[in-house]
């Protein structure tokens, strides 16, 4: 998966999370929860990218 597709997936997940959170909480709580979720997704994407880079180094 290239970075463009991964980025689109992360943004899509973040927007869905924001919508779900806003439905059940106040505005400030929703913003904080959405930020936390988006940060977690971006950290996960970075970790996956690093893992792929390490695997490529080992393979070749």
PDB file of C-alpha atoms in Angstrom:
ATOM      1  CA  UNK A   1       0.000   0.000   0.000  1.00  0.00           C
ATOM      2  CA  UNK A   2       1.503   3.335  -0.939  1.00  0.00           C
ATOM      3  CA  UNK A   3       1.510   6.370   1.343  1.00  0.00           C
ATOM      4  CA  UNK A   4      -1.272   8.152  -0.569  1.00  0.00           C
ATOM      5  CA  UNK A   5      -3.700   5.276  -0.090  1.00  0.00           C
ATOM      6  CA  UNK A   6      -2.657   4.852   3.542  1.00  0.00           C
ATOM      7  CA  UNK A   7      -3.159   8.566   4.153  1.00  0.00           C
ATOM      8  CA  UNK A   8      -6.644   8.441   2.613  1.00  0.00           C
ATOM      9  CA  UNK A   9      -7.554   5.487   4.818  1.00  0.00           C
ATOM     10  CA  UNK A  10      -6.332   7.299   7.940  1.00  0.00           C
ATOM     11  CA  UNK A  11      -8.280  10.449   7.066  1.00  0.00           C
ATOM     12  CA  UNK A  12     -11.405   8.412   6.372  1.00  0.00           C
ATOM     13  CA  UNK A  13     -11.125   6.610   9.714  1.00  0.00           C
ATOM     14  CA  UNK A  14     -10.470   9.864  11.546  1.00  0.00           C
ATOM     15  CA  UNK A  15     -13.562  11.483  10.014  1.00  0.00           C
ATOM     16  CA  UNK A  16     -15.745   8.483  10.877  1.00  0.00           C
ATOM     17  CA  UNK A  17     -14.410   8.545  14.429  1.00  0.00           C
ATOM     18  CA  UNK A  18     -15.091  12.259  14.702  1.00  0.00           C
ATOM     19  CA  UNK A  19     -18.683  11.777  13.549  1.00  0.00           C
ATOM     20  CA  UNK A  20     -19.275   8.953  16.022  1.00  0.00           C
ATOM     21  CA  UNK A  21     -17.713  10.863  18.891  1.00  0.00           C
ATOM     22  CA  UNK A  22     -19.586  14.107  18.162  1.00  0.00           C
ATOM     23  CA  UNK A  23     -22.855  12.219  18.247  1.00  0.00           C
ATOM     24  CA  UNK A  24     -22.364  11.085  21.843  1.00  0.00           C
ATOM     25  CA  UNK A  25     -20.394  13.876  23.552  1.00  0.00           C
ATOM     26  CA  UNK A  26     -20.182  17.605  23.983  1.00  0.00           C
ATOM     27  CA  UNK A  27     -18.172  19.700  21.548  1.00  0.00           C
ATOM     28  CA  UNK A  28     -14.985  19.975  23.659  1.00  0.00           C
ATOM     29  CA  UNK A  29     -14.969  16.274  24.498  1.00  0.00           C
ATOM     30  CA  UNK A  30     -15.583  15.378  20.876  1.00  0.00           C
ATOM     31  CA  UNK A  31     -12.701  17.519  19.677  1.00  0.00           C
ATOM     32  CA  UNK A  32     -10.328  15.986  22.212  1.00  0.00           C
ATOM     33  CA  UNK A  33     -11.408  12.426  21.425  1.00  0.00           C
ATOM     34  CA  UNK A  34     -11.117  13.033  17.675  1.00  0.00           C
ATOM     35  CA  UNK A  35      -7.625  14.469  18.131  1.00  0.00           C
ATOM     36  CA  UNK A  36      -6.567  11.467  20.232  1.00  0.00           C
ATOM     37  CA  UNK A  37      -7.957   9.022  17.670  1.00  0.00           C
ATOM     38  CA  UNK A  38      -6.337  10.794  14.718  1.00  0.00           C
ATOM     39  CA  UNK A  39      -2.989  10.940  16.524  1.00  0.00           C
ATOM     40  CA  UNK A  40      -3.197   7.212  17.284  1.00  0.00           C
ATOM     41  CA  UNK A  41      -3.966   6.427  13.634  1.00  0.00           C
ATOM     42  CA  UNK A  42      -1.063   8.546  12.388  1.00  0.00           C
ATOM     43  CA  UNK A  43       1.298   6.920  14.905  1.00  0.00           C
ATOM     44  CA  UNK A  44       0.126   3.505  13.711  1.00  0.00           C
ATOM     45  CA  UNK A  45       0.677   4.489  10.084  1.00  0.00           C
ATOM     46  CA  UNK A  46       4.215   5.707  10.923  1.00  0.00           C
ATOM     47  CA  UNK A  47       4.989   2.452  12.730  1.00  0.00           C
ATOM     48  CA  UNK A  48       3.756   0.418   9.763  1.00  0.00           C
ATOM     49  CA  UNK A  49       5.888   2.508   7.388  1.00  0.00           C
ATOM     50  CA  UNK A  50       8.962   1.962   9.582  1.00  0.00           C
ATOM     51  CA  UNK A  51       8.285  -1.771   9.733  1.00  0.00           C
ATOM     52  CA  UNK A  52       8.039  -1.960   5.932  1.00  0.00           C
ATOM     53  CA  UNK A  53      11.327  -0.069   5.600  1.00  0.00           C
ATOM     54  CA  UNK A  54      13.055  -2.463   8.009  1.00  0.00           C
ATOM     55  CA  UNK A  55      11.661  -5.464   6.151  1.00  0.00           C
ATOM     56  CA  UNK A  56      12.917  -4.059   2.846  1.00  0.00           C
ATOM     57  CA  UNK A  57      16.393  -3.588   4.346  1.00  0.00           C
ATOM     58  CA  UNK A  58      16.433  -7.156   5.601  1.00  0.00           C
ATOM     59  CA  UNK A  59      15.173  -8.545   2.299  1.00  0.00           C
ATOM     60  CA  UNK A  60      17.451  -6.733   0.087  1.00  0.00           C
TER      61      UNK A  60
END
